[in-house]
Amino acid sequence: DASPTSSATASVSLAPVTAEDLAVGEDPDGVEVQVEGSSQVVFRRITLRPGAGTGEHCHAGQLIAVVEQGTLTHYAPIYPGGVHVYETGDAIVEGAGYIHQGVNEGTEDVVLLVTYVIEDGQPLAQTDLAKCD
């Protein structure tokens, strides 16, 4: 009797709850998130290839991100000199309303793990700059 055998083994977890940290970042300034009225929460992984950028935009809420990989150059009026560089492991907190953009000026992909907390019905990123503060 030649019955088929399998060398593959199924991976089974007996734990009723598991958690996986996707990224951990630090922000020395602390975080306060507030959105007026009903809001949506979106989690997104964004990859910027070398030379790519987000384009100028603003948000109708806030976002919190961690740089999972690479170096992001962030242009915004909230920084002294209008620019800040974020490295792998850094946290980014963006408030509502102000115009900014992120650019990958390096030679490797920038990967961001982003949580948006945005007013319901608003786009995650507003590119009509007349609607920004």
mmCIF file of C-alpha atoms in Angstrom:
data_model
loop_
_atom_site.group_PDB
_atom_site.id
_atom_site.type_symbol
_atom_site.label_atom_id
_atom_site.label_comp_id
_atom_site.label_asym_id
_atom_site.label_seq_id
_atom_site.Cartn_x
_atom_site.Cartn_y
_atom_site.Cartn_z
ATOM 1 C CA ASP A 1 0.000 0.000 0.000
ATOM 2 C CA ALA A 2 1.656 3.190 -1.172
ATOM 3 C CA SER A 3 -0.096 6.121 0.466
ATOM 4 C CA PRO A 4 1.094 9.633 -0.306
ATOM 5 C CA THR A 5 3.086 11.372 2.377
ATOM 6 C CA SER A 6 3.764 15.047 2.825
ATOM 7 C CA SER A 7 6.941 16.587 4.114
ATOM 8 C CA ALA A 8 5.159 19.931 4.646
ATOM 9 C CA THR A 9 4.034 20.655 8.167
ATOM 10 C CA ALA A 10 1.185 22.996 8.970
ATOM 11 C CA SER A 11 2.000 25.753 11.424
ATOM 12 C CA VAL A 12 -0.635 25.925 14.127
ATOM 13 C CA SER A 13 -0.757 28.418 16.972
ATOM 14 C CA LEU A 14 -2.620 27.342 20.082
ATOM 15 C CA ALA A 15 -2.628 30.870 21.523
ATOM 16 C CA PRO A 16 -6.108 32.436 21.399
ATOM 17 C CA VAL A 17 -4.620 35.880 20.682
ATOM 18 C CA THR A 18 -1.384 36.802 18.958
ATOM 19 C CA ALA A 19 0.138 40.207 18.196
ATOM 20 C CA GLU A 20 2.862 41.282 15.799
ATOM 21 C CA ASP A 21 4.673 44.603 16.139
ATOM 22 C CA LEU A 22 5.135 45.865 12.579
ATOM 23 C CA ALA A 23 7.328 48.801 13.575
ATOM 24 C CA VAL A 24 8.286 50.758 16.649
ATOM 25 C CA GLY A 25 9.283 54.406 16.458
ATOM 26 C CA GLU A 26 10.130 57.123 18.937
ATOM 27 C CA ASP A 27 8.850 60.696 19.068
ATOM 28 C CA PRO A 28 10.488 62.820 21.770
ATOM 29 C CA ASP A 29 7.717 65.460 21.589
ATOM 30 C CA GLY A 30 4.810 63.223 22.579
ATOM 31 C CA VAL A 31 1.612 62.579 20.642
ATOM 32 C CA GLU A 32 -1.851 64.132 20.894
ATOM 33 C CA VAL A 33 -4.493 63.082 18.366
ATOM 34 C CA GLN A 34 -7.760 64.963 18.003
ATOM 35 C CA VAL A 35 -10.250 65.023 15.138
ATOM 36 C CA GLU A 36 -13.502 66.986 15.247
ATOM 37 C CA GLY A 37 -16.616 64.850 14.803
ATOM 38 C CA SER A 38 -16.819 61.408 13.248
ATOM 39 C CA SER A 39 -13.531 60.023 11.966
ATOM 40 C CA GLN A 40 -12.029 57.178 9.997
ATOM 41 C CA VAL A 41 -8.853 55.297 10.929
ATOM 42 C CA VAL A 42 -6.732 53.854 8.118
ATOM 43 C CA PHE A 43 -3.506 51.852 8.376
ATOM 44 C CA ARG A 44 -1.294 51.981 5.291
ATOM 45 C CA ARG A 45 2.179 50.874 4.161
ATOM 46 C CA ILE A 46 3.660 53.445 1.770
ATOM 47 C CA THR A 47 6.795 52.831 -0.299
ATOM 48 C CA LEU A 48 8.696 55.692 -1.940
ATOM 49 C CA ARG A 49 11.286 54.625 -4.484
ATOM 50 C CA PRO A 50 14.561 56.596 -4.680
ATOM 51 C CA GLY A 51 13.813 60.058 -6.074
ATOM 52 C CA ALA A 52 10.063 59.776 -5.442
ATOM 53 C CA GLY A 53 8.011 62.122 -3.292
ATOM 54 C CA THR A 54 4.509 62.489 -1.958
ATOM 55 C CA GLY A 55 3.924 65.874 -3.598
ATOM 56 C CA GLU A 56 2.678 68.823 -1.598
ATOM 57 C CA HIS A 57 -0.454 68.043 0.387
ATOM 58 C CA CYS A 58 -2.166 68.468 3.758
ATOM 59 C CA HIS A 59 -4.491 66.375 5.905
ATOM 60 C CA ALA A 60 -7.952 66.966 7.386
ATOM 61 C CA GLY A 61 -6.849 65.130 10.516
ATOM 62 C CA GLN A 62 -3.671 63.660 11.882
ATOM 63 C CA LEU A 63 -1.368 60.830 11.060
ATOM 64 C CA ILE A 64 1.225 58.896 12.968
ATOM 65 C CA ALA A 65 3.880 56.972 11.056
ATOM 66 C CA VAL A 66 7.021 54.966 11.629
ATOM 67 C CA VAL A 67 9.863 54.818 9.123
ATOM 68 C CA GLU A 68 10.213 51.073 8.650
ATOM 69 C CA GLN A 69 13.081 51.432 6.166
ATOM 70 C CA GLY A 70 15.175 54.159 4.588
ATOM 71 C CA THR A 71 15.550 57.901 5.079
ATOM 72 C CA LEU A 72 12.687 60.332 4.486
ATOM 73 C CA THR A 73 13.315 64.032 3.945
ATOM 74 C CA HIS A 74 10.236 65.876 5.161
ATOM 75 C CA TYR A 75 9.580 69.450 4.046
ATOM 76 C CA ALA A 76 7.147 71.400 6.255
ATOM 77 C CA PRO A 77 6.893 74.845 7.814
ATOM 78 C CA ILE A 78 6.756 73.303 11.308
ATOM 79 C CA TYR A 79 10.511 72.579 11.271
ATOM 80 C CA PRO A 80 13.320 75.076 11.808
ATOM 81 C CA GLY A 81 14.601 75.747 8.287
ATOM 82 C CA GLY A 82 11.537 73.979 6.857
ATOM 83 C CA VAL A 83 13.081 70.499 6.642
ATOM 84 C CA HIS A 84 13.587 67.444 8.871
ATOM 85 C CA VAL A 85 15.188 64.086 8.060
ATOM 86 C CA TYR A 86 13.633 60.911 9.467
ATOM 87 C CA GLU A 87 15.622 57.667 9.637
ATOM 88 C CA THR A 88 14.588 54.029 10.060
ATOM 89 C CA GLY A 89 12.886 53.662 13.453
ATOM 90 C CA ASP A 90 11.806 57.293 13.761
ATOM 91 C CA ALA A 91 8.177 58.221 14.403
ATOM 92 C CA ILE A 92 6.487 60.976 12.414
ATOM 93 C CA VAL A 93 3.450 62.891 13.656
ATOM 94 C CA GLU A 94 1.683 65.163 11.190
ATOM 95 C CA GLY A 95 -1.044 67.544 12.270
ATOM 96 C CA ALA A 96 -3.977 68.800 10.284
ATOM 97 C CA GLY A 97 -4.003 71.604 7.765
ATOM 98 C CA TYR A 98 -0.411 72.559 6.987
ATOM 99 C CA ILE A 99 1.194 71.952 3.585
ATOM 100 C CA HIS A 100 4.094 69.495 3.535
ATOM 101 C CA GLN A 101 5.732 66.776 1.476
ATOM 102 C CA GLY A 102 8.027 63.793 1.974
ATOM 103 C CA VAL A 103 10.822 62.955 -0.455
ATOM 104 C CA ASN A 104 13.100 59.943 -0.773
ATOM 105 C CA GLU A 105 16.444 61.585 -1.522
ATOM 106 C CA GLY A 106 18.355 58.370 -0.774
ATOM 107 C CA THR A 107 19.336 55.320 -2.791
ATOM 108 C CA GLU A 108 17.061 52.715 -1.154
ATOM 109 C CA ASP A 109 13.275 52.507 -0.841
ATOM 110 C CA VAL A 110 11.623 54.399 2.004
ATOM 111 C CA VAL A 111 8.889 52.336 3.640
ATOM 112 C CA LEU A 112 6.442 54.043 5.982
ATOM 113 C CA LEU A 113 3.810 52.428 8.191
ATOM 114 C CA VAL A 114 1.137 55.096 8.544
ATOM 115 C CA THR A 115 -1.984 55.417 10.683
ATOM 116 C CA TYR A 116 -4.387 58.111 9.509
ATOM 117 C CA VAL A 117 -7.061 59.549 11.799
ATOM 118 C CA ILE A 118 -9.079 61.692 9.390
ATOM 119 C CA GLU A 119 -12.536 63.237 9.461
ATOM 120 C CA ASP A 120 -15.146 61.016 7.786
ATOM 121 C CA GLY A 121 -15.656 61.899 4.139
ATOM 122 C CA GLN A 122 -12.274 63.624 3.782
ATOM 123 C CA PRO A 123 -9.449 62.288 1.603
ATOM 124 C CA LEU A 124 -6.419 60.854 3.380
ATOM 125 C CA ALA A 125 -4.310 63.494 1.639
ATOM 126 C CA GLN A 126 -5.659 66.784 0.283
ATOM 127 C CA THR A 127 -3.809 67.892 -2.869
ATOM 128 C CA ASP A 128 -5.996 70.952 -3.512
ATOM 129 C CA LEU A 129 -3.692 73.276 -1.563
ATOM 130 C CA ALA A 130 -6.394 75.980 -1.436
ATOM 131 C CA LYS A 131 -8.175 73.707 1.081
ATOM 132 C CA CYS A 132 -5.130 73.656 3.390
ATOM 133 C CA ASP A 133 -4.467 76.206 6.145
#
